PDB file of C-alpha atoms in Angstrom:
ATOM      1  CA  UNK A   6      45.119 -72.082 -58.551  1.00 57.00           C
ATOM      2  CA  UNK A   7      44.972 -75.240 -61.244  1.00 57.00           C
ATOM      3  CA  UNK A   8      48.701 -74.462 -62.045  1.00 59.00           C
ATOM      4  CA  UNK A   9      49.723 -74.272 -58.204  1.00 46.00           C
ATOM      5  CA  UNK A  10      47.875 -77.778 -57.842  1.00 43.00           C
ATOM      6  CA  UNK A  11      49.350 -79.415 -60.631  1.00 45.00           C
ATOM      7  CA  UNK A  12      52.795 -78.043 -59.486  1.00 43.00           C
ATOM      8  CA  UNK A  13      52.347 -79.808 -55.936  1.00 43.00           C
ATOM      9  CA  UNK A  14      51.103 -82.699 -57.618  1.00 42.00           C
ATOM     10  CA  UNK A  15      54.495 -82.780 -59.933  1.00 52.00           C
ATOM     11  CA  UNK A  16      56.727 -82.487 -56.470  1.00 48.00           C
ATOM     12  CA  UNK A  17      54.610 -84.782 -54.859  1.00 47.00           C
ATOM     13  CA  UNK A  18      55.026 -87.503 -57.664  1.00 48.00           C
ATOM     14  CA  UNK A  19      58.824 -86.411 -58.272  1.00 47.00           C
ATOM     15  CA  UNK A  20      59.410 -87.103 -54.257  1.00 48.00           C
ATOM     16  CA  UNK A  21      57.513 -90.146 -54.299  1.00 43.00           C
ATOM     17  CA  UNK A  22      60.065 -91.856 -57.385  1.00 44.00           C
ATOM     18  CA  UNK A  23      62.997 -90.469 -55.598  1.00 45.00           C
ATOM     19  CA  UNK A  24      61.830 -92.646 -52.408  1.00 41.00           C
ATOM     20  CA  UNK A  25      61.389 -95.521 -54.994  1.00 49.00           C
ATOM     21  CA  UNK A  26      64.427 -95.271 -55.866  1.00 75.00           C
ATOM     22  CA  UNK A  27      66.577 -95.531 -52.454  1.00 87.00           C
ATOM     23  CA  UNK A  28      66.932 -98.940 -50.962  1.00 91.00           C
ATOM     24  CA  UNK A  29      65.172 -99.908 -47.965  1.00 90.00           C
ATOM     25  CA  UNK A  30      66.451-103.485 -47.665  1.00 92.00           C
ATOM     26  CA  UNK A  31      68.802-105.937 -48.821  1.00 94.00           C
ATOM     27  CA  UNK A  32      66.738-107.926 -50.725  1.00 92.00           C
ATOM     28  CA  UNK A  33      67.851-105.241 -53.756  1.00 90.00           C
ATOM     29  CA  UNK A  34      71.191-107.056 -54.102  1.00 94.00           C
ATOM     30  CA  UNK A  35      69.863-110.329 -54.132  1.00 93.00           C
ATOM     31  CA  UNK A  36      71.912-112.508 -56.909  1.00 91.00           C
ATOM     32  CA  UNK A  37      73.799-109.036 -57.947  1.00 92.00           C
ATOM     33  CA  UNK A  38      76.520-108.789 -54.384  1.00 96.00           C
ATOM     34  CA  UNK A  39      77.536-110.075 -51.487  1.00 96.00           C
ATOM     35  CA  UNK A  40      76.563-107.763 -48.354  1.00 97.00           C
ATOM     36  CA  UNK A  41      78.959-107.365 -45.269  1.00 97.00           C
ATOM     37  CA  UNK A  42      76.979-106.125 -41.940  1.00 97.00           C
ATOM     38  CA  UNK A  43      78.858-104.088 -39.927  1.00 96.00           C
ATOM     39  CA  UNK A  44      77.211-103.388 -36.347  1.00 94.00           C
ATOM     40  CA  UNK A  45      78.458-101.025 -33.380  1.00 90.00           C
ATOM     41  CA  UNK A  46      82.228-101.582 -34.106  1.00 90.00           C
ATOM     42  CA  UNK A  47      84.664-100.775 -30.878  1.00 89.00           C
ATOM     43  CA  UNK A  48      86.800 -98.555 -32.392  1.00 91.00           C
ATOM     44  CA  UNK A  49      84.408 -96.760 -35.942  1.00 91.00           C
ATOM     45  CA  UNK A  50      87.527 -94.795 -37.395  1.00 92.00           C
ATOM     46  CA  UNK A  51      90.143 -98.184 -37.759  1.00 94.00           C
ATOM     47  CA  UNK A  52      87.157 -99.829 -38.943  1.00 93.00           C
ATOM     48  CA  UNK A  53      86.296 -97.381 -41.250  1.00 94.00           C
ATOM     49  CA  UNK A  54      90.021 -97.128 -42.667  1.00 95.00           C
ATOM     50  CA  UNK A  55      90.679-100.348 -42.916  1.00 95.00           C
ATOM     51  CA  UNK A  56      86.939-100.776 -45.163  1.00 96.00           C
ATOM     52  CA  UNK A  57      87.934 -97.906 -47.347  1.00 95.00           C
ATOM     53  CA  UNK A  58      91.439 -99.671 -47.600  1.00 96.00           C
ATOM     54  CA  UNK A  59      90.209-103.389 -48.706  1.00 96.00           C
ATOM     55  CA  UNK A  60      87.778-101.381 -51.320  1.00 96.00           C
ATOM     56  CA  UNK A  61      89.811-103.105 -54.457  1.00 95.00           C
ATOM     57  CA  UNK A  62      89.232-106.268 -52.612  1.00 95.00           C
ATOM     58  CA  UNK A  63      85.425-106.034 -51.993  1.00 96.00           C
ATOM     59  CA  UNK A  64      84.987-104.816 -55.696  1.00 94.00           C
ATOM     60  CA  UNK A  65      86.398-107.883 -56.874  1.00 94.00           C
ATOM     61  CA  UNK A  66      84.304-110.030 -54.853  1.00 95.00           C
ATOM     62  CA  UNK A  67      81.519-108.081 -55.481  1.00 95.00           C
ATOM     63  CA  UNK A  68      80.936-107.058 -51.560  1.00 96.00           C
ATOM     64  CA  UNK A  69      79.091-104.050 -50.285  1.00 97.00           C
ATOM     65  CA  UNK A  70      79.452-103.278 -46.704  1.00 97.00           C
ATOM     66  CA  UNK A  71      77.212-101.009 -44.439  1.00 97.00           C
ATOM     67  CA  UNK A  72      78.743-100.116 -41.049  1.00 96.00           C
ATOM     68  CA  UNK A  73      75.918 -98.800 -38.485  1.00 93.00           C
ATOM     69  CA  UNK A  74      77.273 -96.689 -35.508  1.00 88.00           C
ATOM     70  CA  UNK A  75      74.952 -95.091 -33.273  1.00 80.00           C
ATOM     71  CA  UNK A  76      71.760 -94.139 -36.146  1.00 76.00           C
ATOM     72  CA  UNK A  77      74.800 -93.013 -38.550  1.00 89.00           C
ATOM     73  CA  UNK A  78      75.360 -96.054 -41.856  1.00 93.00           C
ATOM     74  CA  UNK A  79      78.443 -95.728 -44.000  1.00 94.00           C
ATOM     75  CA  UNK A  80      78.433 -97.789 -47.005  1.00 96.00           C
ATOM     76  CA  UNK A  81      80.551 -98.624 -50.281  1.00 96.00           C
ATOM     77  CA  UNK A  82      76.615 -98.602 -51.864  1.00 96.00           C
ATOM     78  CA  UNK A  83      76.984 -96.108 -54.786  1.00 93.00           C
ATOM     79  CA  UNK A  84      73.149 -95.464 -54.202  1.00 93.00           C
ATOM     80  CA  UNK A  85      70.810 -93.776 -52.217  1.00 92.00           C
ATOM     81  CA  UNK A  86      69.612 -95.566 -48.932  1.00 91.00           C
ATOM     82  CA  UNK A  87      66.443 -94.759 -47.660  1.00 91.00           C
ATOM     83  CA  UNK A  88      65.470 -93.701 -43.839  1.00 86.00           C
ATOM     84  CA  UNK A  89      64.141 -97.087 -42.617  1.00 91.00           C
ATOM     85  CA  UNK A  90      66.699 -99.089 -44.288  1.00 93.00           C
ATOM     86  CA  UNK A  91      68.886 -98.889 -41.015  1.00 91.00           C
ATOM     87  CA  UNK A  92      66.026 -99.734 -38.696  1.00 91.00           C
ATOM     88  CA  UNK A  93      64.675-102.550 -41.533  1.00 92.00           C
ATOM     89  CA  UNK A  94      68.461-104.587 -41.625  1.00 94.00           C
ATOM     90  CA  UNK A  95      68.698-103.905 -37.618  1.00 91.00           C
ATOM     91  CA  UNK A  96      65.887-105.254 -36.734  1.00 91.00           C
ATOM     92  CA  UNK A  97      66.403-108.096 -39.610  1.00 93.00           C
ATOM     93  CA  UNK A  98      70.188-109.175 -38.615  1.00 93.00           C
ATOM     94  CA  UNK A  99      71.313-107.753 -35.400  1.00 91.00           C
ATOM     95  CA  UNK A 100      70.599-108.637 -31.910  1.00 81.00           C
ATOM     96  CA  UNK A 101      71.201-105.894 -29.243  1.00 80.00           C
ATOM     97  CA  UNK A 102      73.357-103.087 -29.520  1.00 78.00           C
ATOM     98  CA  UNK A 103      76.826-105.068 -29.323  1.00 84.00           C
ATOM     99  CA  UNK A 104      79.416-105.321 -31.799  1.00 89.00           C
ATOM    100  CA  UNK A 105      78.292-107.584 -34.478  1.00 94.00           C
ATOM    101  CA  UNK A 106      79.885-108.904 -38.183  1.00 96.00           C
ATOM    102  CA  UNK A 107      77.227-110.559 -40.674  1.00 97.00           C
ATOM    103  CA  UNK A 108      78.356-111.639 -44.285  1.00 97.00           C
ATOM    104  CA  UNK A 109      75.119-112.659 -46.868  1.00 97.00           C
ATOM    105  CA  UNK A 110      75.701-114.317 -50.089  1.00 96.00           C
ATOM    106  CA  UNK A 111      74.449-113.251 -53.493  1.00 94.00           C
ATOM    107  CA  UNK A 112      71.190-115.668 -52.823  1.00 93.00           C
ATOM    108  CA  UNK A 113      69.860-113.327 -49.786  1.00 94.00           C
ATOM    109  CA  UNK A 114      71.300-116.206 -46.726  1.00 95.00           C
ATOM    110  CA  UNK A 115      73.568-115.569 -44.105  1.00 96.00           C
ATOM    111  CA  UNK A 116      76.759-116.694 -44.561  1.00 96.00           C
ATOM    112  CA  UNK A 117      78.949-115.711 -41.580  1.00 96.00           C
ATOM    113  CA  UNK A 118      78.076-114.151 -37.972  1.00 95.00           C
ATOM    114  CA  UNK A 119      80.701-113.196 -35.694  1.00 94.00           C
ATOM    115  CA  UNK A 120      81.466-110.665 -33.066  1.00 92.00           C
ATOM    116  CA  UNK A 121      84.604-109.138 -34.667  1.00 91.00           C
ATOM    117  CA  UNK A 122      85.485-107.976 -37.797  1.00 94.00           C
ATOM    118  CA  UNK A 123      88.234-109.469 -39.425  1.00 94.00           C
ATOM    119  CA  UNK A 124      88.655-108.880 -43.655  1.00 95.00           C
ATOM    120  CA  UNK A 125      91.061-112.039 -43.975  1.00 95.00           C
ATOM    121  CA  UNK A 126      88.199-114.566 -42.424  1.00 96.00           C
ATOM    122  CA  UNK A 127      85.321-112.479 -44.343  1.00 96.00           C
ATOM    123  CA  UNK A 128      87.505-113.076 -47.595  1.00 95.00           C
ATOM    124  CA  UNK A 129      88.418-116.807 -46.938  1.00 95.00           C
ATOM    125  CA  UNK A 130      84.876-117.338 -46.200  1.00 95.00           C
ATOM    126  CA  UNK A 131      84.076-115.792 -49.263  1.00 95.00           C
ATOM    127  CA  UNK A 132      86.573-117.316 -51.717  1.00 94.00           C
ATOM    128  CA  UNK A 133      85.522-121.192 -50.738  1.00 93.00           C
ATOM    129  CA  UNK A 134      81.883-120.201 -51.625  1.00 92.00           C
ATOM    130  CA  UNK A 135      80.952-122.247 -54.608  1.00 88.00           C
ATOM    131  CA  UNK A 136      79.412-118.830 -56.745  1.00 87.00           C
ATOM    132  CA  UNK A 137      82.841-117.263 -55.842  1.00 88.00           C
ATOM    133  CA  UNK A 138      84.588-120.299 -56.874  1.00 88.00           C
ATOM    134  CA  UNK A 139      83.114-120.379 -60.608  1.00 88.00           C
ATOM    135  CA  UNK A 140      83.771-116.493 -60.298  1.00 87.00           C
ATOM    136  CA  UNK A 141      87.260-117.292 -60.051  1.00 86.00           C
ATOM    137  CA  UNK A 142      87.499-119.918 -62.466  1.00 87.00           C
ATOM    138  CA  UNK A 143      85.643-117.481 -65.210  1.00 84.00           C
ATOM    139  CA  UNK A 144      82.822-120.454 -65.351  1.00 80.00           C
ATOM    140  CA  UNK A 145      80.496-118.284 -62.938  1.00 72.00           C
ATOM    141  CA  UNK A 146      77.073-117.594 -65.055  1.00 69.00           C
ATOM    142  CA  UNK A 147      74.637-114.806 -63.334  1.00 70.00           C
ATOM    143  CA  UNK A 148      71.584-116.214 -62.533  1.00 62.00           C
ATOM    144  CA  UNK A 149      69.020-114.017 -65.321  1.00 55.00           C
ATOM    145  CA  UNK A 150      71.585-115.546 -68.141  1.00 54.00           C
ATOM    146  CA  UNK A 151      71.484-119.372 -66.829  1.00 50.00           C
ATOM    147  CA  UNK A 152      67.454-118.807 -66.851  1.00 51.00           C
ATOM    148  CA  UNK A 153      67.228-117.578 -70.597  1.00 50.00           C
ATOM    149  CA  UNK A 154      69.366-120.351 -71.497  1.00 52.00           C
ATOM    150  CA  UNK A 155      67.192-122.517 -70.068  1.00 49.00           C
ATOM    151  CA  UNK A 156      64.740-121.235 -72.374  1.00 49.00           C
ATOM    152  CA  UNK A 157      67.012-121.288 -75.659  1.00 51.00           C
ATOM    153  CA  UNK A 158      67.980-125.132 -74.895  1.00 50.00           C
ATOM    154  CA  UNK A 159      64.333-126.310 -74.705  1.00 49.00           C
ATOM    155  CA  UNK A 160      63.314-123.931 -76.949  1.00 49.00           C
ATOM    156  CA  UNK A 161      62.015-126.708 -79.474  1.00 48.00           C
ATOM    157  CA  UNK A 162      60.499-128.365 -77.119  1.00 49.00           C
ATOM    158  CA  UNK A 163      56.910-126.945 -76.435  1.00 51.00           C
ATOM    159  CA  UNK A 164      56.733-128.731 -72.957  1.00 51.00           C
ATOM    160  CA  UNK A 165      59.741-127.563 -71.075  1.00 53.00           C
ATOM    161  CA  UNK A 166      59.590-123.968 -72.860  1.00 51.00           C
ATOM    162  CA  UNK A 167      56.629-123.359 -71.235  1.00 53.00           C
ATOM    163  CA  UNK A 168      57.804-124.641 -67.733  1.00 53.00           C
ATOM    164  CA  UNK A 169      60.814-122.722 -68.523  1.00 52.00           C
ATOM    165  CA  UNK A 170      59.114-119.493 -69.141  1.00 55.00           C
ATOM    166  CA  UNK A 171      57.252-119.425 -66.118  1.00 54.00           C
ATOM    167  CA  UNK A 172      61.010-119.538 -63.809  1.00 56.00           C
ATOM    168  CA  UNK A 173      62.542-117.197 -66.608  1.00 56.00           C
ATOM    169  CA  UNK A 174      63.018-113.209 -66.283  1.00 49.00           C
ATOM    170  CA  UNK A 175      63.487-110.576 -68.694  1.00 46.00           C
ATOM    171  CA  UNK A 176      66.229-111.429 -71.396  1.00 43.00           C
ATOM    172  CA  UNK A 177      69.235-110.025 -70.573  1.00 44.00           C
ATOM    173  CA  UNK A 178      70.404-106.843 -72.958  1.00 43.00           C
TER     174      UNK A 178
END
């Protein structure tokens, strides 16, 4: 009976880091992508082609997209999504059930709402954002390395290392 309860108790934990582990909202690709919304497109398959198409284009700008149709999502996410993330970014982004386009930037804010989708506007859009900019220009820092050397340049000085500390996160690897 001990070794049946400690079994269920294994599942039960094993389930439980497996939820963990799926994303429930965007807030996961904060500072790491850009996020394209896709909502309740007209015509799902052309939209769907012409996503899986552009696919060398998101990956260089760094662009997931999640089309929702009906309670189905289709993503470019490598990952696992969780149930409520559909409901979570619906009820976040989207107003009513009609056809509806939403780029975010890498720092969480809406960048672009429209009613139709069209990749050459999402990609202007895109490629005048200042982040994508430096991108381009190979002068783009990610934000955990600009914090650290925040930390390395005041390093001698006691003061600002301290402030510093406080804003930085985990040294990068």
């Amino acid at each position: 009976m001990r070794i049946l309860f400690f079994l269920l108790l294994i599942l039960y934990s094993l389930q439980l880091s497996a939820e963990e582990a799926a994303i429930n909202n965007l807030k996961n690709f904060q500072w790491k992508y850009r996020v394209l919304l896709l909502a309740n497109p007209k015509d799902v398959p052309e939209t769907m082609q012409s996503l899986l198409k552009l696919e060398p284009q998101f990956a260089e700008r760094q662009l997931l997209w999640f089309l929702f149709s009906n309670e189905k999502i289709e993503t470019n996410y490598p990952g696992e999504v969780s149930r409520d993330f559909g409901k979570n970014v619906r009820d976040q982004y989207f107003r009513g059930n009609t056809e509806q386009v939403v780029l975010i930037g890498k720092d969480g804010g809406v960048k672009y709402r429209t009613i139709t989708f069209s990749p050459v506007e999402i990609f202007h859009r895109i490629d005048r954002m200042p982040m994508r900019q430096q991108e381009m220009q190979g002068t783009y820092l990610p934000r955990q390395d600009r914090l650290y050397n925040c930390i390395e340049t005041a390093g001698t000085l006691n003061f600002f290392s301290r402030i510093a500390e406080k804003f930085c996160i985990e040294q990068p690897k």
